[in-house]
Structure formats: structure tokens, C-alpha cells
Amino acid sequence: MKHTRGLTVAALGAALAMTVGAGQAAAAEELLPHPGPDGLIWVPEVTGSSGFVSGGLWSRLDTFTTFACEGGGSIEVTFHLDNHPDRDPAPFTLNCPAGSPAAVTVPLGTGLTGGFGATVTTSSPSIRWAATVTQPE
């Protein structure tokens, strides 16, 4: 009886180790790191179409937004600057390769106040994307 129990415990331990290892291998790579103290917003990961809004823009600093994606398709990004609709950046498309992320940084310029919104439309509901908004000092 003791011998059977020891084998069962050993088998459970091995199964647990394999499950934990498989979960770690399946974990997806982070698309964009945290932007640090210059960051106004960090969207660490979204799967499928969505968007975000950002506020608190300081007019004396340059504003940048970075998008990254992966998944074998593309994302289309559109913007709306709340207090400066005449300066809305042009929509763009970012190709999202399978297996490794692609990224692009869009400079929004200085003199912006208030906030803005970004809408992300994915070519497939399985596309992963991330974004940051920064104002480096």
C-alpha cells in the first residue's frame, strides 16, 4: 500500500510539473513594456477590436503614441483629438505578423491639451495589440 501511494504522489508531482511548464511556454510575449514615468496610458494587451481614451495632455511636451500587434493580420488605427480635431492624425494600418510583434510610434506633436481617443479595428478577432501614450520630459 505504501509503495502504491508513493508512486501516485510521484506521478501527480510529475504531472503538475509538466502542466506548469506547459503554461509557462504557452504564455504570450509582452507586446509593449510599461512606458515608465513618461507614460500617460498603457494598454498592455487587447485581443480583437477595441480602443482607448487618454487625458491629461500637457501642451508643453511632445506627445507620442505607440502601437504593437501580432497574430497574422493587421490593425487599423484612427484618432480623434478632443480639443484639436483639425490635428487628428491620419488613420493608418499596421501589419501584425504571426509569431513576433510589429510596432510603430506616431508623434502627435506639442501644443495638445485635454485628451484624445484611438479606435483599433483588427482584421481578425484573434489579433493581439497593445498601446502606450507618452509625453517624455
mmCIF file of N, CA and C in Angstrom:
data_model
loop_
_atom_site.group_PDB
_atom_site.id
_atom_site.type_symbol
_atom_site.label_atom_id
_atom_site.label_comp_id
_atom_site.label_asym_id
_atom_site.label_seq_id
_atom_site.Cartn_x
_atom_site.Cartn_y
_atom_site.Cartn_z
ATOM 1 N N MET A 1 0.826 -1.191 0.000
ATOM 2 C CA MET A 1 0.000 0.000 0.000
ATOM 3 C C MET A 1 0.869 1.253 0.000
ATOM 4 N N LYS A 2 1.934 1.279 0.817
ATOM 5 C CA LYS A 2 2.809 2.435 0.848
ATOM 6 C C LYS A 2 3.480 2.651 -0.491
ATOM 7 N N HIS A 3 3.865 1.572 -1.163
ATOM 8 C CA HIS A 3 4.542 1.665 -2.458
ATOM 9 C C HIS A 3 3.611 2.300 -3.504
ATOM 10 N N THR A 4 2.341 1.933 -3.525
ATOM 11 C CA THR A 4 1.371 2.479 -4.472
ATOM 12 C C THR A 4 1.145 3.958 -4.209
ATOM 13 N N ARG A 5 1.031 4.340 -2.956
ATOM 14 C CA ARG A 5 0.818 5.738 -2.608
ATOM 15 C C ARG A 5 2.011 6.581 -3.047
ATOM 16 N N GLY A 6 3.234 6.079 -2.851
ATOM 17 C CA GLY A 6 4.435 6.800 -3.267
ATOM 18 C C GLY A 6 4.470 7.007 -4.763
ATOM 19 N N LEU A 7 4.056 5.995 -5.527
ATOM 20 C CA LEU A 7 4.015 6.126 -6.984
ATOM 21 C C LEU A 7 2.965 7.141 -7.407
ATOM 22 N N THR A 8 1.816 7.139 -6.740
ATOM 23 C CA THR A 8 0.745 8.078 -7.062
ATOM 24 C C THR A 8 1.192 9.511 -6.797
ATOM 25 N N VAL A 9 1.829 9.755 -5.652
ATOM 26 C CA VAL A 9 2.324 11.091 -5.325
ATOM 27 C C VAL A 9 3.385 11.524 -6.336
ATOM 28 N N ALA A 10 4.286 10.608 -6.694
ATOM 29 C CA ALA A 10 5.320 10.935 -7.676
ATOM 30 C C ALA A 10 4.701 11.247 -9.027
ATOM 31 N N ALA A 11 3.688 10.483 -9.432
ATOM 32 C CA ALA A 11 3.023 10.715 -10.721
ATOM 33 C C ALA A 11 2.296 12.054 -10.717
ATOM 34 N N LEU A 12 1.637 12.379 -9.618
ATOM 35 C CA LEU A 12 0.956 13.677 -9.521
ATOM 36 C C LEU A 12 1.954 14.824 -9.576
ATOM 37 N N GLY A 13 3.092 14.663 -8.892
ATOM 38 C CA GLY A 13 4.125 15.703 -8.919
ATOM 39 C C GLY A 13 4.659 15.907 -10.325
ATOM 40 N N ALA A 14 4.893 14.822 -11.050
ATOM 41 C CA ALA A 14 5.386 14.933 -12.431
ATOM 42 C C ALA A 14 4.342 15.589 -13.329
ATOM 43 N N ALA A 15 3.073 15.223 -13.165
ATOM 44 C CA ALA A 15 2.004 15.819 -13.967
ATOM 45 C C ALA A 15 1.882 17.316 -13.679
ATOM 46 N N LEU A 16 1.998 17.701 -12.415
ATOM 47 C CA LEU A 16 1.939 19.115 -12.044
ATOM 48 C C LEU A 16 3.101 19.880 -12.657
ATOM 49 N N ALA A 17 4.295 19.319 -12.612
ATOM 50 C CA ALA A 17 5.461 19.979 -13.192
ATOM 51 C C ALA A 17 5.285 20.157 -14.687
ATOM 52 N N MET A 18 4.721 19.162 -15.379
ATOM 53 C CA MET A 18 4.501 19.271 -16.824
ATOM 54 C C MET A 18 3.445 20.326 -17.117
ATOM 55 N N THR A 19 2.378 20.402 -16.316
ATOM 56 C CA THR A 19 1.325 21.385 -16.513
ATOM 57 C C THR A 19 1.854 22.801 -16.313
ATOM 58 N N VAL A 20 2.626 23.028 -15.261
ATOM 59 C CA VAL A 20 3.197 24.346 -15.005
ATOM 60 C C VAL A 20 4.142 24.729 -16.137
ATOM 61 N N GLY A 21 4.989 23.818 -16.577
ATOM 62 C CA GLY A 21 5.908 24.094 -17.677
ATOM 63 C C GLY A 21 5.175 24.423 -18.953
ATOM 64 N N ALA A 22 4.092 23.705 -19.262
ATOM 65 C CA ALA A 22 3.322 23.971 -20.477
ATOM 66 C C ALA A 22 2.653 25.335 -20.387
ATOM 67 N N GLY A 23 2.151 25.704 -19.208
ATOM 68 C CA GLY A 23 1.522 27.017 -19.047
ATOM 69 C C GLY A 23 2.517 28.144 -19.251
ATOM 70 N N GLN A 24 3.741 27.969 -18.786
ATOM 71 C CA GLN A 24 4.751 28.995 -18.969
ATOM 72 C C GLN A 24 5.141 29.100 -20.432
ATOM 73 N N ALA A 25 5.253 27.989 -21.134
ATOM 74 C CA ALA A 25 5.621 28.016 -22.545
ATOM 75 C C ALA A 25 4.512 28.643 -23.373
ATOM 76 N N ALA A 26 3.259 28.468 -22.953
ATOM 77 C CA ALA A 26 2.139 28.992 -23.722
ATOM 78 C C ALA A 26 1.906 30.479 -23.462
ATOM 79 N N ALA A 27 2.474 31.030 -22.406
ATOM 80 C CA ALA A 27 2.272 32.444 -22.094
ATOM 81 C C ALA A 27 2.825 33.312 -23.228
ATOM 82 N N ALA A 28 2.044 34.266 -23.664
ATOM 83 C CA ALA A 28 2.427 35.121 -24.788
ATOM 84 C C ALA A 28 3.435 36.179 -24.344
ATOM 85 N N GLU A 29 4.302 36.540 -25.254
ATOM 86 C CA GLU A 29 5.287 37.586 -25.005
ATOM 87 C C GLU A 29 4.582 38.938 -24.894
ATOM 88 N N GLU A 30 5.069 39.781 -23.984
ATOM 89 C CA GLU A 30 4.502 41.115 -23.822
ATOM 90 C C GLU A 30 4.734 41.920 -25.106
ATOM 91 N N LEU A 31 3.700 42.588 -25.593
ATOM 92 C CA LEU A 31 3.802 43.339 -26.842
ATOM 93 C C LEU A 31 4.532 44.666 -26.659
ATOM 94 N N LEU A 32 4.225 45.393 -25.595
ATOM 95 C CA LEU A 32 4.884 46.666 -25.291
ATOM 96 C C LEU A 32 5.177 46.726 -23.795
ATOM 97 N N PRO A 33 6.375 47.146 -23.424
ATOM 98 C CA PRO A 33 6.667 47.275 -21.995
ATOM 99 C C PRO A 33 5.940 48.482 -21.398
ATOM 100 N N HIS A 34 5.853 48.508 -20.089
ATOM 101 C CA HIS A 34 5.279 49.657 -19.387
ATOM 102 C C HIS A 34 6.078 50.900 -19.776
ATOM 103 N N PRO A 35 5.407 52.032 -20.052
ATOM 104 C CA PRO A 35 6.120 53.226 -20.524
ATOM 105 C C PRO A 35 6.880 53.996 -19.451
ATOM 106 N N GLY A 36 6.788 53.588 -18.199
ATOM 107 C CA GLY A 36 7.530 54.275 -17.146
ATOM 108 C C GLY A 36 6.925 55.621 -16.786
ATOM 109 N N PRO A 37 7.727 56.501 -16.202
ATOM 110 C CA PRO A 37 7.200 57.770 -15.692
ATOM 111 C C PRO A 37 6.719 58.733 -16.782
ATOM 112 N N ASP A 38 7.128 58.526 -18.031
ATOM 113 C CA ASP A 38 6.673 59.388 -19.122
ATOM 114 C C ASP A 38 5.309 58.970 -19.658
ATOM 115 N N GLY A 39 4.795 57.857 -19.192
ATOM 116 C CA GLY A 39 3.557 57.306 -19.732
ATOM 117 C C GLY A 39 2.303 57.940 -19.162
ATOM 118 N N LEU A 40 1.372 58.229 -20.050
ATOM 119 C CA LEU A 40 0.035 58.683 -19.654
ATOM 120 C C LEU A 40 -0.930 57.505 -19.646
ATOM 121 N N ILE A 41 -0.707 56.574 -20.560
ATOM 122 C CA ILE A 41 -1.578 55.409 -20.648
ATOM 123 C C ILE A 41 -0.756 54.222 -21.134
ATOM 124 N N TRP A 42 -1.124 53.039 -20.637
ATOM 125 C CA TRP A 42 -0.526 51.791 -21.085
ATOM 126 C C TRP A 42 -1.650 50.784 -21.236
ATOM 127 N N VAL A 43 -1.860 50.327 -22.440
ATOM 128 C CA VAL A 43 -2.808 49.254 -22.722
ATOM 129 C C VAL A 43 -1.943 48.022 -22.953
ATOM 130 N N PRO A 44 -1.747 47.170 -21.924
ATOM 131 C CA PRO A 44 -0.786 46.080 -22.051
ATOM 132 C C PRO A 44 -1.160 45.045 -23.106
ATOM 133 N N GLU A 45 -2.437 44.734 -23.249
ATOM 134 C CA GLU A 45 -2.848 43.782 -24.288
ATOM 135 C C GLU A 45 -4.358 43.739 -24.416
ATOM 136 N N VAL A 46 -4.815 43.757 -25.679
ATOM 137 C CA VAL A 46 -6.223 43.582 -26.014
ATOM 138 C C VAL A 46 -6.253 42.595 -27.178
ATOM 139 N N THR A 47 -7.234 41.731 -27.194
ATOM 140 C CA THR A 47 -7.417 40.833 -28.326
ATOM 141 C C THR A 47 -8.705 41.235 -29.025
ATOM 142 N N GLY A 48 -8.606 41.542 -30.325
ATOM 143 C CA GLY A 48 -9.756 41.969 -31.108
ATOM 144 C C GLY A 48 -9.905 43.479 -31.129
ATOM 145 N N SER A 49 -10.939 43.942 -31.816
ATOM 146 C CA SER A 49 -11.187 45.375 -31.988
ATOM 147 C C SER A 49 -11.591 46.030 -30.677
ATOM 148 N N SER A 50 -11.101 47.250 -30.457
ATOM 149 C CA SER A 50 -11.419 47.998 -29.244
ATOM 150 C C SER A 50 -10.862 49.411 -29.411
ATOM 151 N N GLY A 51 -10.447 50.027 -28.332
ATOM 152 C CA GLY A 51 -9.871 51.367 -28.383
ATOM 153 C C GLY A 51 -9.566 51.854 -26.987
ATOM 154 N N PHE A 52 -9.168 53.121 -26.901
ATOM 155 C CA PHE A 52 -8.891 53.713 -25.602
ATOM 156 C C PHE A 52 -9.017 55.221 -25.708
ATOM 157 N N VAL A 53 -9.124 55.867 -24.552
ATOM 158 C CA VAL A 53 -9.088 57.325 -24.472
ATOM 159 C C VAL A 53 -7.969 57.703 -23.519
ATOM 160 N N SER A 54 -7.363 58.839 -23.771
ATOM 161 C CA SER A 54 -6.286 59.337 -22.928
ATOM 162 C C SER A 54 -6.588 60.780 -22.579
ATOM 163 N N GLY A 55 -6.290 61.171 -21.365
ATOM 164 C CA GLY A 55 -6.487 62.545 -20.945
ATOM 165 C C GLY A 55 -5.227 63.081 -20.314
ATOM 166 N N GLY A 56 -5.271 64.315 -19.903
ATOM 167 C CA GLY A 56 -4.164 64.903 -19.177
ATOM 168 C C GLY A 56 -2.976 65.315 -20.024
ATOM 169 N N LEU A 57 -3.193 65.591 -21.298
ATOM 170 C CA LEU A 57 -2.084 66.026 -22.143
ATOM 171 C C LEU A 57 -1.591 67.391 -21.693
ATOM 172 N N TRP A 58 -0.272 67.541 -21.610
ATOM 173 C CA TRP A 58 0.333 68.809 -21.237
ATOM 174 C C TRP A 58 0.896 69.446 -22.490
ATOM 175 N N SER A 59 0.458 70.661 -22.788
ATOM 176 C CA SER A 59 0.769 71.308 -24.063
ATOM 177 C C SER A 59 2.257 71.591 -24.266
ATOM 178 N N ARG A 60 3.051 71.634 -23.214
ATOM 179 C CA ARG A 60 4.485 71.949 -23.357
ATOM 180 C C ARG A 60 5.339 70.750 -23.764
ATOM 181 N N LEU A 61 4.769 69.550 -23.736
ATOM 182 C CA LEU A 61 5.543 68.354 -24.047
ATOM 183 C C LEU A 61 5.072 67.713 -25.352
ATOM 184 N N ASP A 62 6.007 67.092 -26.071
ATOM 185 C CA ASP A 62 5.654 66.289 -27.238
ATOM 186 C C ASP A 62 4.854 65.082 -26.779
ATOM 187 N N THR A 63 3.893 64.678 -27.587
ATOM 188 C CA THR A 63 3.071 63.516 -27.283
ATOM 189 C C THR A 63 3.318 62.453 -28.341
ATOM 190 N N PHE A 64 3.527 61.219 -27.883
ATOM 191 C CA PHE A 64 3.743 60.086 -28.783
ATOM 192 C C PHE A 64 2.807 58.959 -28.388
ATOM 193 N N THR A 65 2.327 58.227 -29.371
ATOM 194 C CA THR A 65 1.575 57.012 -29.099
ATOM 195 C C THR A 65 2.220 55.880 -29.886
ATOM 196 N N THR A 66 2.362 54.742 -29.235
ATOM 197 C CA THR A 66 2.984 53.580 -29.853
ATOM 198 C C THR A 66 1.987 52.436 -29.845
ATOM 199 N N PHE A 67 1.909 51.737 -30.963
ATOM 200 C CA PHE A 67 1.051 50.567 -31.103
ATOM 201 C C PHE A 67 1.914 49.377 -31.487
ATOM 202 N N ALA A 68 1.574 48.214 -30.966
ATOM 203 C CA ALA A 68 2.230 46.965 -31.345
ATOM 204 C C ALA A 68 1.137 45.907 -31.523
ATOM 205 N N CYS A 69 1.405 44.937 -32.402
ATOM 206 C CA CYS A 69 0.427 43.886 -32.623
ATOM 207 C C CYS A 69 1.108 42.635 -33.156
ATOM 208 N N GLU A 70 0.409 41.521 -33.051
ATOM 209 C CA GLU A 70 0.859 40.265 -33.643
ATOM 210 C C GLU A 70 -0.355 39.364 -33.825
ATOM 211 N N GLY A 71 -0.211 38.416 -34.742
ATOM 212 C CA GLY A 71 -1.299 37.464 -34.917
ATOM 213 C C GLY A 71 -1.615 37.086 -36.343
ATOM 214 N N GLY A 72 -0.879 37.592 -37.309
ATOM 215 C CA GLY A 72 -1.118 37.185 -38.685
ATOM 216 C C GLY A 72 -2.244 37.935 -39.368
ATOM 217 N N GLY A 73 -2.332 39.214 -39.173
ATOM 218 C CA GLY A 73 -3.351 40.055 -39.813
ATOM 219 C C GLY A 73 -2.907 41.501 -39.759
ATOM 220 N N SER A 74 -3.818 42.399 -39.385
ATOM 221 C CA SER A 74 -3.476 43.815 -39.292
ATOM 222 C C SER A 74 -4.430 44.518 -38.335
ATOM 223 N N ILE A 75 -4.018 45.730 -37.934
ATOM 224 C CA ILE A 75 -4.906 46.622 -37.187
ATOM 225 C C ILE A 75 -5.001 47.930 -37.958
ATOM 226 N N GLU A 76 -6.162 48.554 -37.898
ATOM 227 C CA GLU A 76 -6.349 49.899 -38.442
ATOM 228 C C GLU A 76 -6.634 50.811 -37.265
ATOM 229 N N VAL A 77 -5.878 51.911 -37.178
ATOM 230 C CA VAL A 77 -5.985 52.827 -36.049
ATOM 231 C C VAL A 77 -6.480 54.179 -36.539
ATOM 232 N N THR A 78 -7.503 54.709 -35.877
ATOM 233 C CA THR A 78 -7.989 56.063 -36.147
ATOM 234 C C THR A 78 -7.960 56.847 -34.842
ATOM 235 N N PHE A 79 -7.813 58.174 -34.962
ATOM 236 C CA PHE A 79 -7.685 59.060 -33.801
ATOM 237 C C PHE A 79 -8.742 60.150 -33.833
ATOM 238 N N HIS A 80 -9.020 60.688 -32.632
ATOM 239 C CA HIS A 80 -9.807 61.914 -32.508
ATOM 240 C C HIS A 80 -9.232 62.716 -31.346
ATOM 241 N N LEU A 81 -8.660 63.885 -31.653
ATOM 242 C CA LEU A 81 -8.118 64.772 -30.619
ATOM 243 C C LEU A 81 -9.249 65.677 -30.148
ATOM 244 N N ASP A 82 -9.616 65.584 -28.873
ATOM 245 C CA ASP A 82 -10.779 66.282 -28.340
ATOM 246 C C ASP A 82 -10.747 67.792 -28.581
ATOM 247 N N ASN A 83 -9.668 68.448 -28.207
ATOM 248 C CA ASN A 83 -9.596 69.908 -28.304
ATOM 249 C C ASN A 83 -8.952 70.390 -29.605
ATOM 250 N N HIS A 84 -8.541 69.453 -30.463
ATOM 251 C CA HIS A 84 -7.822 69.826 -31.693
ATOM 252 C C HIS A 84 -8.238 68.926 -32.862
ATOM 253 N N PRO A 85 -9.536 68.886 -33.212
ATOM 254 C CA PRO A 85 -9.968 67.974 -34.280
ATOM 255 C C PRO A 85 -9.304 68.280 -35.628
ATOM 256 N N ASP A 86 -8.814 69.504 -35.793
ATOM 257 C CA ASP A 86 -8.120 69.860 -37.034
ATOM 258 C C ASP A 86 -6.741 69.198 -37.120
ATOM 259 N N ARG A 87 -6.251 68.642 -36.000
ATOM 260 C CA ARG A 87 -4.934 67.988 -35.967
ATOM 261 C C ARG A 87 -5.037 66.473 -35.806
ATOM 262 N N ASP A 88 -6.218 65.888 -36.057
ATOM 263 C CA ASP A 88 -6.357 64.438 -35.950
ATOM 264 C C ASP A 88 -5.346 63.762 -36.873
ATOM 265 N N PRO A 89 -4.500 62.870 -36.338
ATOM 266 C CA PRO A 89 -3.571 62.143 -37.205
ATOM 267 C C PRO A 89 -4.340 61.280 -38.207
ATOM 268 N N ALA A 90 -3.739 61.075 -39.358
ATOM 269 C CA ALA A 90 -4.362 60.237 -40.383
ATOM 270 C C ALA A 90 -4.470 58.802 -39.877
ATOM 271 N N PRO A 91 -5.543 58.115 -40.242
ATOM 272 C CA PRO A 91 -5.641 56.701 -39.896
ATOM 273 C C PRO A 91 -4.486 55.932 -40.540
ATOM 274 N N PHE A 92 -4.089 54.847 -39.919
ATOM 275 C CA PHE A 92 -3.039 54.024 -40.504
ATOM 276 C C PHE A 92 -3.316 52.556 -40.233
ATOM 277 N N THR A 93 -2.652 51.705 -41.007
ATOM 278 C CA THR A 93 -2.749 50.267 -40.855
ATOM 279 C C THR A 93 -1.374 49.729 -40.491
ATOM 280 N N LEU A 94 -1.344 48.839 -39.512
ATOM 281 C CA LEU A 94 -0.105 48.187 -39.095
ATOM 282 C C LEU A 94 -0.266 46.695 -39.333
ATOM 283 N N ASN A 95 0.650 46.118 -40.122
ATOM 284 C CA ASN A 95 0.642 44.671 -40.339
ATOM 285 C C ASN A 95 1.126 43.972 -39.083
ATOM 286 N N CYS A 96 0.442 42.895 -38.713
ATOM 287 C CA CYS A 96 0.702 42.164 -37.478
ATOM 288 C C CYS A 96 1.174 40.757 -37.826
ATOM 289 N N PRO A 97 2.473 40.542 -37.895
ATOM 290 C CA PRO A 97 2.962 39.213 -38.270
ATOM 291 C C PRO A 97 2.603 38.162 -37.228
ATOM 292 N N ALA A 98 2.561 36.918 -37.677
ATOM 293 C CA ALA A 98 2.348 35.807 -36.754
ATOM 294 C C ALA A 98 3.677 35.495 -36.074
ATOM 295 N N GLY A 99 3.658 35.356 -34.767
ATOM 296 C CA GLY A 99 4.849 34.916 -34.057
ATOM 297 C C GLY A 99 5.717 35.988 -33.449
ATOM 298 N N SER A 100 5.830 37.152 -34.042
ATOM 299 C CA SER A 100 6.642 38.214 -33.439
ATOM 300 C C SER A 100 5.934 39.545 -33.657
ATOM 301 N N PRO A 101 5.922 40.408 -32.637
ATOM 302 C CA PRO A 101 5.169 41.659 -32.742
ATOM 303 C C PRO A 101 5.825 42.678 -33.678
ATOM 304 N N ALA A 102 4.985 43.498 -34.279
ATOM 305 C CA ALA A 102 5.418 44.669 -35.035
ATOM 306 C C ALA A 102 4.963 45.889 -34.249
ATOM 307 N N ALA A 103 5.702 46.995 -34.343
ATOM 308 C CA ALA A 103 5.342 48.203 -33.586
ATOM 309 C C ALA A 103 5.595 49.440 -34.427
ATOM 310 N N VAL A 104 4.840 50.492 -34.118
ATOM 311 C CA VAL A 104 5.030 51.790 -34.765
ATOM 312 C C VAL A 104 4.748 52.880 -33.729
ATOM 313 N N THR A 105 5.536 53.958 -33.775
ATOM 314 C CA THR A 105 5.315 55.113 -32.904
ATOM 315 C C THR A 105 4.842 56.281 -33.763
ATOM 316 N N VAL A 106 3.757 56.913 -33.318
ATOM 317 C CA VAL A 106 3.169 58.036 -34.038
ATOM 318 C C VAL A 106 3.377 59.300 -33.202
ATOM 319 N N PRO A 107 4.145 60.284 -33.715
ATOM 320 C CA PRO A 107 4.291 61.547 -32.983
ATOM 321 C C PRO A 107 3.040 62.408 -33.186
ATOM 322 N N LEU A 108 2.444 62.833 -32.077
ATOM 323 C CA LEU A 108 1.263 63.694 -32.158
ATOM 324 C C LEU A 108 1.634 65.169 -32.041
ATOM 325 N N GLY A 109 2.866 65.476 -31.636
ATOM 326 C CA GLY A 109 3.341 66.853 -31.580
ATOM 327 C C GLY A 109 3.153 67.506 -30.229
ATOM 328 N N THR A 110 3.456 68.801 -30.197
ATOM 329 C CA THR A 110 3.297 69.602 -28.977
ATOM 330 C C THR A 110 2.053 70.464 -29.093
ATOM 331 N N GLY A 111 1.723 71.139 -27.999
ATOM 332 C CA GLY A 111 0.599 72.065 -28.006
ATOM 333 C C GLY A 111 -0.748 71.404 -27.809
ATOM 334 N N LEU A 112 -0.764 70.103 -27.531
ATOM 335 C CA LEU A 112 -2.031 69.400 -27.334
ATOM 336 C C LEU A 112 -2.463 69.515 -25.883
ATOM 337 N N THR A 113 -3.749 69.760 -25.667
ATOM 338 C CA THR A 113 -4.306 69.802 -24.320
ATOM 339 C C THR A 113 -5.518 68.893 -24.277
ATOM 340 N N GLY A 114 -5.917 68.537 -23.078
ATOM 341 C CA GLY A 114 -7.096 67.690 -22.937
ATOM 342 C C GLY A 114 -6.767 66.247 -23.203
ATOM 343 N N GLY A 115 -7.525 65.640 -24.093
ATOM 344 C CA GLY A 115 -7.340 64.224 -24.339
ATOM 345 C C GLY A 115 -7.616 63.861 -25.775
ATOM 346 N N PHE A 116 -7.540 62.566 -26.043
ATOM 347 C CA PHE A 116 -7.857 62.054 -27.366
ATOM 348 C C PHE A 116 -8.294 60.610 -27.265
ATOM 349 N N GLY A 117 -8.880 60.136 -28.329
ATOM 350 C CA GLY A 117 -9.298 58.744 -28.392
ATOM 351 C C GLY A 117 -8.659 58.060 -29.574
ATOM 352 N N ALA A 118 -8.437 56.768 -29.450
ATOM 353 C CA ALA A 118 -7.940 55.948 -30.544
ATOM 354 C C ALA A 118 -8.853 54.731 -30.660
ATOM 355 N N THR A 119 -9.218 54.408 -31.891
ATOM 356 C CA THR A 119 -10.024 53.231 -32.174
ATOM 357 C C THR A 119 -9.165 52.256 -32.950
ATOM 358 N N VAL A 120 -9.140 51.012 -32.514
ATOM 359 C CA VAL A 120 -8.355 49.967 -33.170
ATOM 360 C C VAL A 120 -9.321 48.922 -33.713
ATOM 361 N N THR A 121 -9.263 48.734 -35.041
ATOM 362 C CA THR A 121 -10.077 47.722 -35.701
ATOM 363 C C THR A 121 -9.147 46.637 -36.212
ATOM 364 N N THR A 122 -9.363 45.413 -35.755
ATOM 365 C CA THR A 122 -8.490 44.305 -36.141
ATOM 366 C C THR A 122 -9.078 43.546 -37.330
ATOM 367 N N SER A 123 -8.192 42.969 -38.141
ATOM 368 C CA SER A 123 -8.646 42.192 -39.297
ATOM 369 C C SER A 123 -9.195 40.825 -38.886
ATOM 370 N N SER A 124 -8.913 40.416 -37.662
ATOM 371 C CA SER A 124 -9.384 39.132 -37.134
ATOM 372 C C SER A 124 -9.593 39.294 -35.631
ATOM 373 N N PRO A 125 -10.577 38.618 -35.067
ATOM 374 C CA PRO A 125 -10.797 38.738 -33.626
ATOM 375 C C PRO A 125 -9.666 38.156 -32.780
ATOM 376 N N SER A 126 -8.722 37.448 -33.392
ATOM 377 C CA SER A 126 -7.624 36.852 -32.630
ATOM 378 C C SER A 126 -6.352 37.712 -32.621
ATOM 379 N N ILE A 127 -6.357 38.856 -33.290
ATOM 380 C CA ILE A 127 -5.183 39.738 -33.321
ATOM 381 C C ILE A 127 -4.992 40.359 -31.940
ATOM 382 N N ARG A 128 -3.761 40.263 -31.409
ATOM 383 C CA ARG A 128 -3.399 40.896 -30.129
ATOM 384 C C ARG A 128 -2.754 42.243 -30.431
ATOM 385 N N TRP A 129 -3.097 43.265 -29.635
ATOM 386 C CA TRP A 129 -2.463 44.560 -29.793
ATOM 387 C C TRP A 129 -2.275 45.218 -28.424
ATOM 388 N N ALA A 130 -1.372 46.192 -28.398
ATOM 389 C CA ALA A 130 -1.082 46.954 -27.187
ATOM 390 C C ALA A 130 -0.787 48.390 -27.602
ATOM 391 N N ALA A 131 -0.853 49.312 -26.651
ATOM 392 C CA ALA A 131 -0.582 50.719 -26.968
ATOM 393 C C ALA A 131 -0.043 51.460 -25.753
ATOM 394 N N THR A 132 0.707 52.517 -26.018
ATOM 395 C CA THR A 132 1.148 53.442 -24.964
ATOM 396 C C THR A 132 0.962 54.860 -25.474
ATOM 397 N N VAL A 133 0.773 55.779 -24.544
ATOM 398 C CA VAL A 133 0.798 57.215 -24.830
ATOM 399 C C VAL A 133 1.833 57.798 -23.867
ATOM 400 N N THR A 134 2.798 58.514 -24.428
ATOM 401 C CA THR A 134 3.859 59.082 -23.596
ATOM 402 C C THR A 134 4.050 60.558 -23.905
ATOM 403 N N GLN A 135 4.555 61.273 -22.892
ATOM 404 C CA GLN A 135 4.998 62.655 -23.020
ATOM 405 C C GLN A 135 6.365 62.742 -22.328
ATOM 406 N N PRO A 136 7.444 62.400 -23.058
ATOM 407 C CA PRO A 136 8.782 62.424 -22.445
ATOM 408 C C PRO A 136 9.168 63.834 -22.021
ATOM 409 N N GLU A 137 9.784 63.931 -20.854
ATOM 410 C CA GLU A 137 10.276 65.239 -20.391
ATOM 411 C C GLU A 137 11.694 65.451 -20.820
#
